[in-house]
mmCIF file of C-alpha atoms in Angstrom:
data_model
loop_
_atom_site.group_PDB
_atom_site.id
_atom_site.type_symbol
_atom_site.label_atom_id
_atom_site.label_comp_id
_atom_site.label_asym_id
_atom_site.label_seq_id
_atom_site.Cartn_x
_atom_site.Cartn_y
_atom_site.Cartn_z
ATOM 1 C CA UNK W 16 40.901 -59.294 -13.068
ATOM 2 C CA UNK W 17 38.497 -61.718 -14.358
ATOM 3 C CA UNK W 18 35.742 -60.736 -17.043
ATOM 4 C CA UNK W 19 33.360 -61.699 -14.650
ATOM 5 C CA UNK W 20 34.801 -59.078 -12.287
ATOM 6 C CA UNK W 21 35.134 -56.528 -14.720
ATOM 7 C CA UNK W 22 31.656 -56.552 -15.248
ATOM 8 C CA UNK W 23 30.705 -56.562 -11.783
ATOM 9 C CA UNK W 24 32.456 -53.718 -11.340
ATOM 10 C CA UNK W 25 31.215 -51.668 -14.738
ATOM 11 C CA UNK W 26 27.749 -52.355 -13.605
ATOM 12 C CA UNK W 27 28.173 -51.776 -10.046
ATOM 13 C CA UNK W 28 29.791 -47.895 -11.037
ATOM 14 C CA UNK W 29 27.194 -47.526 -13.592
ATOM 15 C CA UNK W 30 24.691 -48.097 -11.179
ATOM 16 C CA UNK W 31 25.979 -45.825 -8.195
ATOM 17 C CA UNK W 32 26.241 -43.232 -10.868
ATOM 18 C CA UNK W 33 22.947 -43.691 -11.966
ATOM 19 C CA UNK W 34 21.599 -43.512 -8.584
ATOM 20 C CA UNK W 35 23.435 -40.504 -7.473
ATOM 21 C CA UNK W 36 22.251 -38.264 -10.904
ATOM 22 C CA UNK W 37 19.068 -39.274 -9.340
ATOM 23 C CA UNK W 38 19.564 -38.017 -5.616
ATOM 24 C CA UNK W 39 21.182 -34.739 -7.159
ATOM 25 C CA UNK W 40 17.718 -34.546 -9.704
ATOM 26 C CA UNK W 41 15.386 -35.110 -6.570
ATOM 27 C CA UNK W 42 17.538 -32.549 -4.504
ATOM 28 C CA UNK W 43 17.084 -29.873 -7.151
ATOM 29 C CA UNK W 44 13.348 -30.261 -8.868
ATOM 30 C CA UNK W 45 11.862 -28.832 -6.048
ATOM 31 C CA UNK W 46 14.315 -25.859 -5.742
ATOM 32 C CA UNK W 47 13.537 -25.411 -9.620
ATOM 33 C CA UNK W 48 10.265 -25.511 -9.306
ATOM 34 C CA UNK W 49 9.557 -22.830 -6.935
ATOM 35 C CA UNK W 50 11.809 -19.997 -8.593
ATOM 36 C CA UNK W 51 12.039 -16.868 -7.258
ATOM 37 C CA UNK W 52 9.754 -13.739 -8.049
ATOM 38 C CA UNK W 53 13.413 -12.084 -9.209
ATOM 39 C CA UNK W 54 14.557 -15.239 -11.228
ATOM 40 C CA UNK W 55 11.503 -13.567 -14.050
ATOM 41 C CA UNK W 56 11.761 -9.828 -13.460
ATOM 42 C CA UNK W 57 15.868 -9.807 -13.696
ATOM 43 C CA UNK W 58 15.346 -11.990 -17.118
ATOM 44 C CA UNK W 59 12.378 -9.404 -18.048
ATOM 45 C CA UNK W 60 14.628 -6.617 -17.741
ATOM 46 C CA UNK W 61 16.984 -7.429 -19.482
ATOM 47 C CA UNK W 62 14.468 -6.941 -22.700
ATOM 48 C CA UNK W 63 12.266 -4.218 -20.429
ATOM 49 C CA UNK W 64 13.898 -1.040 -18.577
ATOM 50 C CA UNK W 65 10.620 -0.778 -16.662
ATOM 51 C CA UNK W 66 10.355 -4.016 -15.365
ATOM 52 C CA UNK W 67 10.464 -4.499 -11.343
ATOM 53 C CA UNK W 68 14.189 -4.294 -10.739
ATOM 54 C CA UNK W 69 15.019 -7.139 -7.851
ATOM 55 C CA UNK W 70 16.889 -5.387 -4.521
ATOM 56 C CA UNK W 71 16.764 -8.316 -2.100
ATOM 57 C CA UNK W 72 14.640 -10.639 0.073
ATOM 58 C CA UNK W 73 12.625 -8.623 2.392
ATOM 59 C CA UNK W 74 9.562 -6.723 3.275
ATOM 60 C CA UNK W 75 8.113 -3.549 4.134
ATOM 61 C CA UNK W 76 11.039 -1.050 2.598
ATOM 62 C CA UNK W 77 11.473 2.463 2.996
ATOM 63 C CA UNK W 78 14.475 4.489 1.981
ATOM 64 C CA UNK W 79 15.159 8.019 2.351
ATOM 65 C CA UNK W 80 17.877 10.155 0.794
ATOM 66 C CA UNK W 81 20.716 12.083 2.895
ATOM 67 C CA UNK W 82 23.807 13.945 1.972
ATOM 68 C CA UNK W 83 23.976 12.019 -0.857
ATOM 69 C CA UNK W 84 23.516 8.448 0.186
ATOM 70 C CA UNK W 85 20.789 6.199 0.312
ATOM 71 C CA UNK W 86 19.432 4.338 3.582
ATOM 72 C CA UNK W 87 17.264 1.864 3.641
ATOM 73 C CA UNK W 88 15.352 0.025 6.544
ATOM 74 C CA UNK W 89 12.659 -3.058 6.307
ATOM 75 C CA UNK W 90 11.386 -5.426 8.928
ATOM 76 C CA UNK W 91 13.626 -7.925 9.444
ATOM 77 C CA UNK W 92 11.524 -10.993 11.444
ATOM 78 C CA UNK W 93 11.825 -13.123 13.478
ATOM 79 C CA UNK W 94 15.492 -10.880 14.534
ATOM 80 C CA UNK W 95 15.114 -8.681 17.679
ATOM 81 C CA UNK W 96 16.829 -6.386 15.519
ATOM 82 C CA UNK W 97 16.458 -2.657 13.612
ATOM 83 C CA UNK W 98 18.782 -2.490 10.699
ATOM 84 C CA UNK W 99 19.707 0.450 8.392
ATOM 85 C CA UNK W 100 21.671 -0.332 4.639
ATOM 86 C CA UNK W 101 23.490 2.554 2.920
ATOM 87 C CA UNK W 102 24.317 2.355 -0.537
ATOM 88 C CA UNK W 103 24.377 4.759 -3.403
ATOM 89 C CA UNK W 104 22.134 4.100 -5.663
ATOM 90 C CA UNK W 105 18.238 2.406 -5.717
ATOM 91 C CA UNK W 106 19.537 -0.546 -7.764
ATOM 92 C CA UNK W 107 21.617 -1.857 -5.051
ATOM 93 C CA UNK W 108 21.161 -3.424 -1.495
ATOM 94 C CA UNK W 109 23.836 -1.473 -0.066
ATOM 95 C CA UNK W 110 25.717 -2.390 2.946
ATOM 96 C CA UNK W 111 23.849 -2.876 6.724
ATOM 97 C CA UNK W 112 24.479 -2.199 10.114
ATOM 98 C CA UNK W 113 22.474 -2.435 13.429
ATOM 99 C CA UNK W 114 21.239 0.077 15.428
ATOM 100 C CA UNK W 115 19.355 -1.290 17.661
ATOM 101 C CA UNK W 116 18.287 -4.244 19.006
ATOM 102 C CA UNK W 117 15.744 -5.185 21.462
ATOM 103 C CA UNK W 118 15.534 -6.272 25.200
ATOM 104 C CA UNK W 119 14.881 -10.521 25.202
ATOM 105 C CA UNK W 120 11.660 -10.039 27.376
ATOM 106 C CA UNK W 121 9.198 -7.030 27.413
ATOM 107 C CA UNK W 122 6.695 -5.490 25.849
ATOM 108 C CA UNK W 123 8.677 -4.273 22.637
ATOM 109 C CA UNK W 124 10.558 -7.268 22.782
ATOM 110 C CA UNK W 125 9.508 -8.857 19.560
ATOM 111 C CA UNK W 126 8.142 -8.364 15.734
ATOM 112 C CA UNK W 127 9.899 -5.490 15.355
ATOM 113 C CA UNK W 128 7.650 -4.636 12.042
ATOM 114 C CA UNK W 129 8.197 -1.824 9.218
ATOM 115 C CA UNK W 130 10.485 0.140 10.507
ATOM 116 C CA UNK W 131 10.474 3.814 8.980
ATOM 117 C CA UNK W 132 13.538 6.392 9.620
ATOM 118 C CA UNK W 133 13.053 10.009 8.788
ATOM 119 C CA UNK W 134 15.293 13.137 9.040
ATOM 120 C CA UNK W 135 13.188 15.359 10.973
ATOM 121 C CA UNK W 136 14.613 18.245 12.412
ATOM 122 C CA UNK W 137 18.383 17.792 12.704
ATOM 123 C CA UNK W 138 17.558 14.113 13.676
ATOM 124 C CA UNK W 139 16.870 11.062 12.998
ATOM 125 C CA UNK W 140 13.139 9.579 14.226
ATOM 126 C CA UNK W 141 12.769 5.601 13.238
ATOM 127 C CA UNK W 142 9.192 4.632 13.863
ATOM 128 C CA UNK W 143 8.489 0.761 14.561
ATOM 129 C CA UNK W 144 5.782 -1.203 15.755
ATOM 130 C CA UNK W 145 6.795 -3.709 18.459
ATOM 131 C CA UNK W 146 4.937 -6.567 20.838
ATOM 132 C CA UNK W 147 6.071 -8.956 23.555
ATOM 133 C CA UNK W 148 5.274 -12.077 20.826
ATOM 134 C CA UNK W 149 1.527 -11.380 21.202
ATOM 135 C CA UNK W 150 0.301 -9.382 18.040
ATOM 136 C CA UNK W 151 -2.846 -7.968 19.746
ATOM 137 C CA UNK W 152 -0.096 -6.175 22.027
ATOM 138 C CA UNK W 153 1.712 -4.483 18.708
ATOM 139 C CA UNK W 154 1.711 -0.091 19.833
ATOM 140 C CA UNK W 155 4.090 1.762 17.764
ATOM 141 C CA UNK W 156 8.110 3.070 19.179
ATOM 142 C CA UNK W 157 10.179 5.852 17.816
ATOM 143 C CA UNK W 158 13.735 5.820 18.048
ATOM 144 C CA UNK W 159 15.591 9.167 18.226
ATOM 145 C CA UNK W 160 19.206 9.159 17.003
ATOM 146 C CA UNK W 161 21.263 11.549 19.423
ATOM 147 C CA UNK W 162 22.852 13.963 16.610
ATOM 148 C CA UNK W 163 22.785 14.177 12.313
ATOM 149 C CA UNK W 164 24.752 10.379 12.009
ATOM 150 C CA UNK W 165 22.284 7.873 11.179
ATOM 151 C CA UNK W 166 24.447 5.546 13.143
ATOM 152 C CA UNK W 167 24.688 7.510 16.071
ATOM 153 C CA UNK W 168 23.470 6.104 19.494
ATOM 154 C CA UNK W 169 19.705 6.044 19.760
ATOM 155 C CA UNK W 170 16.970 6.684 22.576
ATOM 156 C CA UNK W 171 13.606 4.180 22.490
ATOM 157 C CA UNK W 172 10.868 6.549 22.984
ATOM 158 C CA UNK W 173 7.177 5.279 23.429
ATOM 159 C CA UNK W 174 5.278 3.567 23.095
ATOM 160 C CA UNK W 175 2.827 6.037 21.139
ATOM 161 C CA UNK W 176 -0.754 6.199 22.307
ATOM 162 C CA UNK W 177 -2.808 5.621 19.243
ATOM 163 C CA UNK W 178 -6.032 5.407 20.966
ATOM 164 C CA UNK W 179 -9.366 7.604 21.696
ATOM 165 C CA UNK W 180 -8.586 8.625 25.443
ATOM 166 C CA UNK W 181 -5.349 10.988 25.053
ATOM 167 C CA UNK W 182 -5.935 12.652 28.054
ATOM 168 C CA UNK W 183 -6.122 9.736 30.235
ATOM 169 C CA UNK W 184 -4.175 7.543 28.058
ATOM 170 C CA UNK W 185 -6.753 4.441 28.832
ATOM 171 C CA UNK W 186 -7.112 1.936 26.300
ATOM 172 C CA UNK W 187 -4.372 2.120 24.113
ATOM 173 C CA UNK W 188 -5.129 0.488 20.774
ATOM 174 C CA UNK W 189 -3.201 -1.608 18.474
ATOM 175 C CA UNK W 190 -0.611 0.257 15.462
ATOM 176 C CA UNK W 191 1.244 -0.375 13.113
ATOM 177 C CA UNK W 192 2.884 0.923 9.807
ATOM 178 C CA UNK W 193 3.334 4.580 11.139
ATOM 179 C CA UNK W 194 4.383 7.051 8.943
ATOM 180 C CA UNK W 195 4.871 10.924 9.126
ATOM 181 C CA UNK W 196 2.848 13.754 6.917
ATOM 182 C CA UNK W 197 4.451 17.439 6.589
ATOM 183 C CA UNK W 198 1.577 19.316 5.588
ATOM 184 C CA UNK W 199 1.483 23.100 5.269
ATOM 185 C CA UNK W 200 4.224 23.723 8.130
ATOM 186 C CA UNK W 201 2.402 20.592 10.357
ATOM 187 C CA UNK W 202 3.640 17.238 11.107
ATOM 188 C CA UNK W 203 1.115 14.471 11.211
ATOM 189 C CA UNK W 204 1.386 10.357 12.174
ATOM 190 C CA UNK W 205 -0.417 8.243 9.742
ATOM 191 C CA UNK W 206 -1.005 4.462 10.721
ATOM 192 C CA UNK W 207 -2.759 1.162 10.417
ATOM 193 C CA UNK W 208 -4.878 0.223 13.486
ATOM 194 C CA UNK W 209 -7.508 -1.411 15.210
ATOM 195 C CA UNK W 210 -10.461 0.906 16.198
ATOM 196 C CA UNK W 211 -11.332 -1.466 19.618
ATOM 197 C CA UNK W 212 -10.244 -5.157 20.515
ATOM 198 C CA UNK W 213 -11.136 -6.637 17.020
ATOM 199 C CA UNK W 214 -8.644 -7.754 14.459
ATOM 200 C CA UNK W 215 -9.781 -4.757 11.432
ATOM 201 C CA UNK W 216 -7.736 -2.604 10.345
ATOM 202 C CA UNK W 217 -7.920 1.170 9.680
ATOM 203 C CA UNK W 218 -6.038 4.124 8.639
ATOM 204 C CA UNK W 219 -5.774 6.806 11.118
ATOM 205 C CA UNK W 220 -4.396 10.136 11.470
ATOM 206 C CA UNK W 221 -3.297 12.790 14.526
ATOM 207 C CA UNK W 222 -1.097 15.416 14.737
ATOM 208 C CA UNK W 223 3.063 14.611 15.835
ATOM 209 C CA UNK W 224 5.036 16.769 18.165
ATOM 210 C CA UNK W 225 8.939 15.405 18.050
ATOM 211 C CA UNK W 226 10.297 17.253 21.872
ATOM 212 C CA UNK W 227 8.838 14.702 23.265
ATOM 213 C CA UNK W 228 8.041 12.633 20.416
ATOM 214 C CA UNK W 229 3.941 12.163 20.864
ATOM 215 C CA UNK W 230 0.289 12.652 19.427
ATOM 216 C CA UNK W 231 -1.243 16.087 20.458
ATOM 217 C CA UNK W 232 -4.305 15.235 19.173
ATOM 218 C CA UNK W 233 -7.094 12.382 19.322
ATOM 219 C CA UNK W 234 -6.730 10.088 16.285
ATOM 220 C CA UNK W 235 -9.495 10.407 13.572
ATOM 221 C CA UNK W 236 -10.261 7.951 11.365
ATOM 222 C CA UNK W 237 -9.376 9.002 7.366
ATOM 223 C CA UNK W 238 -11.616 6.471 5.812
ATOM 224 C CA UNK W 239 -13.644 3.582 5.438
ATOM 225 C CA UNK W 240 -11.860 0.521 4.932
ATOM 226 C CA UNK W 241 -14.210 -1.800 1.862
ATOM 227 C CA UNK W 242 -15.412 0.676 -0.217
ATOM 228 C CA UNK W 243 -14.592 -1.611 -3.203
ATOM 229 C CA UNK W 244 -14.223 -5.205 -2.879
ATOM 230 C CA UNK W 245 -10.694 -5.027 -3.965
ATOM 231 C CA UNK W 246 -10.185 -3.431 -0.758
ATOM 232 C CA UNK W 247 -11.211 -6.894 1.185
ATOM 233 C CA UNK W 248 -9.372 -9.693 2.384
ATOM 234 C CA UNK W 249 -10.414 -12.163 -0.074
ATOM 235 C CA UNK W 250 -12.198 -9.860 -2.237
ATOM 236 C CA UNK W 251 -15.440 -10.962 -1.534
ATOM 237 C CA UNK W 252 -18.432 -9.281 0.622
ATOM 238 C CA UNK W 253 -18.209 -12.198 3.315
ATOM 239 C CA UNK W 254 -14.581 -11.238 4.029
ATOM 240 C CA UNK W 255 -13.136 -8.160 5.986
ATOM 241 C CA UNK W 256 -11.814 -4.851 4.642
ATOM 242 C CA UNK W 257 -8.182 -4.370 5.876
ATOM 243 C CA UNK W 258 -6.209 -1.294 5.003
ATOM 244 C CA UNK W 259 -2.476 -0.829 6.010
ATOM 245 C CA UNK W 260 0.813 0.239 5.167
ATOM 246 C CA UNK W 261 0.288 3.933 4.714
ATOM 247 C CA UNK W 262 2.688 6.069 2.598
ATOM 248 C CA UNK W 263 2.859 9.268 1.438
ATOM 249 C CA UNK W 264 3.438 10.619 -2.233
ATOM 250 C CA UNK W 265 4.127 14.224 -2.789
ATOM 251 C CA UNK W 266 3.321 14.995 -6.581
ATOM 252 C CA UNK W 267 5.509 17.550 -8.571
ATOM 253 C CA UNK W 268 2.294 19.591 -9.411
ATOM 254 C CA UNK W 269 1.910 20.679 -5.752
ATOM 255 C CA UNK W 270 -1.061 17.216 -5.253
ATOM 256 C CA UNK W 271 -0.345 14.676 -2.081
ATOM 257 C CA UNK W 272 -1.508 11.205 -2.263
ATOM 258 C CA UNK W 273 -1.673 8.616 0.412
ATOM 259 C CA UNK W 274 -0.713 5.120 -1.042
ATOM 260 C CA UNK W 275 -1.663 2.111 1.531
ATOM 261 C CA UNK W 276 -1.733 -1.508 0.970
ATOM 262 C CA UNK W 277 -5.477 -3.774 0.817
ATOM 263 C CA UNK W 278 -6.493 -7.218 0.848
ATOM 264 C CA UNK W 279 -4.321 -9.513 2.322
ATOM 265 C CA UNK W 280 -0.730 -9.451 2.699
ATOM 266 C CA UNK W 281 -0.157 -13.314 2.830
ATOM 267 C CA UNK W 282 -2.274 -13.833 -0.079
ATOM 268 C CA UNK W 283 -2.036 -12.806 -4.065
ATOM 269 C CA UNK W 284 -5.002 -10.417 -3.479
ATOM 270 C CA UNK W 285 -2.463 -8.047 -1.827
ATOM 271 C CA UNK W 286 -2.077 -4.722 -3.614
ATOM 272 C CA UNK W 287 -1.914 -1.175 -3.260
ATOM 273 C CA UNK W 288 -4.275 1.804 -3.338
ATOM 274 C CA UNK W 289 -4.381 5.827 -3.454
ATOM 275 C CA UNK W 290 -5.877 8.801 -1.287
ATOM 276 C CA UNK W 291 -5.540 11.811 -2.251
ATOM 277 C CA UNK W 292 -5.858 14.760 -0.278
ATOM 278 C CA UNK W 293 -8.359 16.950 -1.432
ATOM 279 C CA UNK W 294 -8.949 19.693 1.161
ATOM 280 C CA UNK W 295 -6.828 22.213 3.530
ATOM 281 C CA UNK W 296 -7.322 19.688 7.151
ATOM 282 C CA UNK W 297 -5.824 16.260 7.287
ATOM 283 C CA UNK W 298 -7.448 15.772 10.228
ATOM 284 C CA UNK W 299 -11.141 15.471 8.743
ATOM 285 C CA UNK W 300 -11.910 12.598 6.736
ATOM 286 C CA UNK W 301 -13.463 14.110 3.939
ATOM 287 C CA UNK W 302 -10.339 15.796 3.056
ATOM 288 C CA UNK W 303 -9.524 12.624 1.845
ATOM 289 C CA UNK W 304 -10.910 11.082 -1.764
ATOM 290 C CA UNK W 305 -9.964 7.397 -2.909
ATOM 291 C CA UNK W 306 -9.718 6.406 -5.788
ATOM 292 C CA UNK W 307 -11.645 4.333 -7.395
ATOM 293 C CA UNK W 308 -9.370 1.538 -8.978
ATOM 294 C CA UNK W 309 -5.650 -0.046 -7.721
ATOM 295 C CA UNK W 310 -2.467 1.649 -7.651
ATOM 296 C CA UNK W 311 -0.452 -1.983 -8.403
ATOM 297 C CA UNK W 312 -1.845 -5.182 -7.922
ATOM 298 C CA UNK W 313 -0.659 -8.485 -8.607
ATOM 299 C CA UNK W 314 -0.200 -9.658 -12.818
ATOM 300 C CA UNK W 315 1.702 -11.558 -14.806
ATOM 301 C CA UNK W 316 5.483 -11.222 -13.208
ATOM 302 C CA UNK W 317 4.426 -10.314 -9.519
ATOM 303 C CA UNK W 318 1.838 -11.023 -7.398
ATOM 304 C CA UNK W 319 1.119 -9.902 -3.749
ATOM 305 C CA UNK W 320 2.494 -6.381 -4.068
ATOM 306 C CA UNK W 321 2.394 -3.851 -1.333
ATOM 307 C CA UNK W 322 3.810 -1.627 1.504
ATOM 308 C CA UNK W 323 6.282 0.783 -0.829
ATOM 309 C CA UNK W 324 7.728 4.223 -0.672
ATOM 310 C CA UNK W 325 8.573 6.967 -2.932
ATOM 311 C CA UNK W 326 11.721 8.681 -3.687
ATOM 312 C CA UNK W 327 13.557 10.515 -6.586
ATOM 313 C CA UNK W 328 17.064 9.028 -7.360
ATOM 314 C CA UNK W 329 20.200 10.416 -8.526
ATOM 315 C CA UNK W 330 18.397 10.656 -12.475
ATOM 316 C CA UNK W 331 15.558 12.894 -10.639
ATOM 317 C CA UNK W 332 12.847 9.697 -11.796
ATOM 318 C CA UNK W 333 10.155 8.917 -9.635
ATOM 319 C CA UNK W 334 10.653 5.505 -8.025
ATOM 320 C CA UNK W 335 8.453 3.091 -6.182
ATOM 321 C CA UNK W 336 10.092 0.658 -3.599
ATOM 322 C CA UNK W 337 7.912 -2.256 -2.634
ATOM 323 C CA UNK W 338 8.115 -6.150 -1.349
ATOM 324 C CA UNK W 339 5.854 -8.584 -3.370
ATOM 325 C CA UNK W 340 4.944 -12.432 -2.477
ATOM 326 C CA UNK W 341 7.622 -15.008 -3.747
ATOM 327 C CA UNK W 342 5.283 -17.866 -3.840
ATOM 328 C CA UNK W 343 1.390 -18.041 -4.562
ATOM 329 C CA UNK W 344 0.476 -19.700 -1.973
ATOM 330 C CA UNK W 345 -0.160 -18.321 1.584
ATOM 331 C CA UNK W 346 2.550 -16.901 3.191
ATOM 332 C CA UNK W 347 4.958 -14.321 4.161
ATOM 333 C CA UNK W 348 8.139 -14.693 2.180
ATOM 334 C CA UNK W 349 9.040 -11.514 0.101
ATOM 335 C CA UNK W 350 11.096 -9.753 -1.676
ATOM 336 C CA UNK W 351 11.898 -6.099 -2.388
ATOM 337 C CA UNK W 352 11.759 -4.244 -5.603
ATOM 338 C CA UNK W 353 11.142 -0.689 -7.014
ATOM 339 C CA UNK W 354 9.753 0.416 -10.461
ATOM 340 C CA UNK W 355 9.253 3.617 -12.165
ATOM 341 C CA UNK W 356 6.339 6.176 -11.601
ATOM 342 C CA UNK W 357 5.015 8.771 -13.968
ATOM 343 C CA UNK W 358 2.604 11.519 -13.556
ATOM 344 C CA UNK W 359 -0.115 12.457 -15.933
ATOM 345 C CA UNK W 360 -0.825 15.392 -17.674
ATOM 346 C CA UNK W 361 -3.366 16.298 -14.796
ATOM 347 C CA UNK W 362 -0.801 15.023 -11.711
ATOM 348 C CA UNK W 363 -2.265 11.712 -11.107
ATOM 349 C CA UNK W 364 0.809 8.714 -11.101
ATOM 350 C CA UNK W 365 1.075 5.847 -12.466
ATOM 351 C CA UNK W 366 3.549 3.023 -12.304
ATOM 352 C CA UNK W 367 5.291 2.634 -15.578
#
């Protein structure tokens, strides 16, 4: 081979080299510059035990605890499908299965949202809100597992009427996010929902019979939905209160709070807030006090928090499990975590 050729051929590799370390550095600089929320918190926690520990990608989580496992469920759009993980401890995603998936067409045909299983009475209830691709048509579902096996066949009840005519049953009204209070030997739905046609969201309470699964009461409105700006979308007086999410927190000291999630859940102004209930009847609104300043909002390593549960693990510590935003800007892509919570000398928590 000529010189000539030789260098052809050096600069013609050198070149294709060149040019492909620049493909793989285009490919890659976006990825790199849009890390995950869990790239920070799993590097925080290495130096900080209470930092947000990082479960998986998801939103909307709620585990309970049963003969000694964990099971977890979370909405799981755009699937047609309900899932349930089991695993054995909080710091791990466990392993899923399906139990149910939905008909192709109809009216609970499609965003299958924040799904919530509970062991109620030898049984297990899993309460979803469902549409037919239309969110003005979302009414909340329970499904009722046939015997003690969380994976055991289950029956679609529903939908739930969640609106002001229960004995006609006119006029249903929009829900979502339902979950159940036991309080003082009564079982109560809680629930985000529209109070007529309009998009605004409320929190609103009845009382829950399980044989047949349904509201026995009409549903009464816990509270108002801006008290404080933080409650609003944008956080500003020209934009709407929204409350949602609902979840209760019983406190060692014998206190029940209601945590719920405010602002906007596609947005960093997404956080989470506290009732507490302050007198003997659920079912009158000023048995209900809020207080006056965030749960968890967004800060430094996560921003967009909301929609959690409580639970005690295996160490008998107070966790919270929640999703929060991956990416500032508007959107929907999450991620679930839990932290720590404490109580105060007086009962009040606080995450650690």
């Amino acid at each position: 081979m000529t010189t000539l050729r030789r260098s052809a051929v050096f600069v013609w590799r050198s070149l294709t080299l060149l040019l492909a370390f620049y493909a793989l550095l285009g490919s890659t600089a976006p990825v790199m510059a849009q890390k995950d929320v869990h790239d920070a918190t799993e590097q925080s926690a290495v130096q900080d035990p209470n930092a947000p520990r990082f479960i998986r990608a998801g939103a909307d989580p709620w585990v309970i605890a049963h003969n000694g496992k964990y099971y977890w469920s979370q909405s799981n759009n755009p699937t047609r499908e309900i899932w349930l993980w089991q695993s054995d401890s909080l710091d791990e995603p466990g392993q899923k299965k399906t139990i149910w998936r939905a008909p192709r067409t109809g009216a609970y045909s499609r965003e299958l949202w924040a799904p919530e299983i509970h062991f109620l009475d030898g049984r297990f209830y899993v309460f979803f809100a469902a549409d037919d691709g239309r969110n003005e048509n979302h009414l909340t579902y329970v499904l009722v597992s046939e015997n003690d096996d969380p994976y055991s066949n289950y029956q679609l009840c529903g939908p739930l009427y969640t609106g002001d005519d229960l004995e006609g049953k006119t006029n249903n009204r929009w829900a979502i996010d339902s979950t159940v209070l036991e309080h003082q030997g009564q079982r109560y739905l809680i629930w985000s929902g529209w109070e007529d046609e309009r998009d605004i969201q409320y929190l609103y309470i009845a009382k829950l019979e399980l044989d047949p699964v349904r509201l026995t009461t009409p549903r009464v409105r816990i509270c108002n939905n801006c008290d404080y700006l933080w409650e609003r979308v944008e956080e500003t007086k020209e934009t709407r209160g929204l409350n949602e999410g609902p979840e209760i927190l019983y406190a060692p000291n014998g206190r029940v709070f209601l945590s719920y999630s405010c602002g906007a859940s596609w947005l960093p102004t997404y956080k989470v807030a506290l009732l507490e209930l302050v007198g003997d009847d659920p079912m009158q609104s000023a048995s209900w006090r809020k207080l006056p300043e965030p749960f968890l909002q967004s800060d430094a390593r996560q921003f967009g928090v909301g929609h959690g549960c409580f639970l005690r693990d295996n160490d008998a510590q107070m966790r919270y499990i929640y999703h929060a935003k991956v990416e500032r800007s508007p959107g929907w892509k999450r991620e679930v975590f839990t932290r720590f919570v404490d109580f105060d000398a007086e009962g009040l928590p606080h995450i650690r």
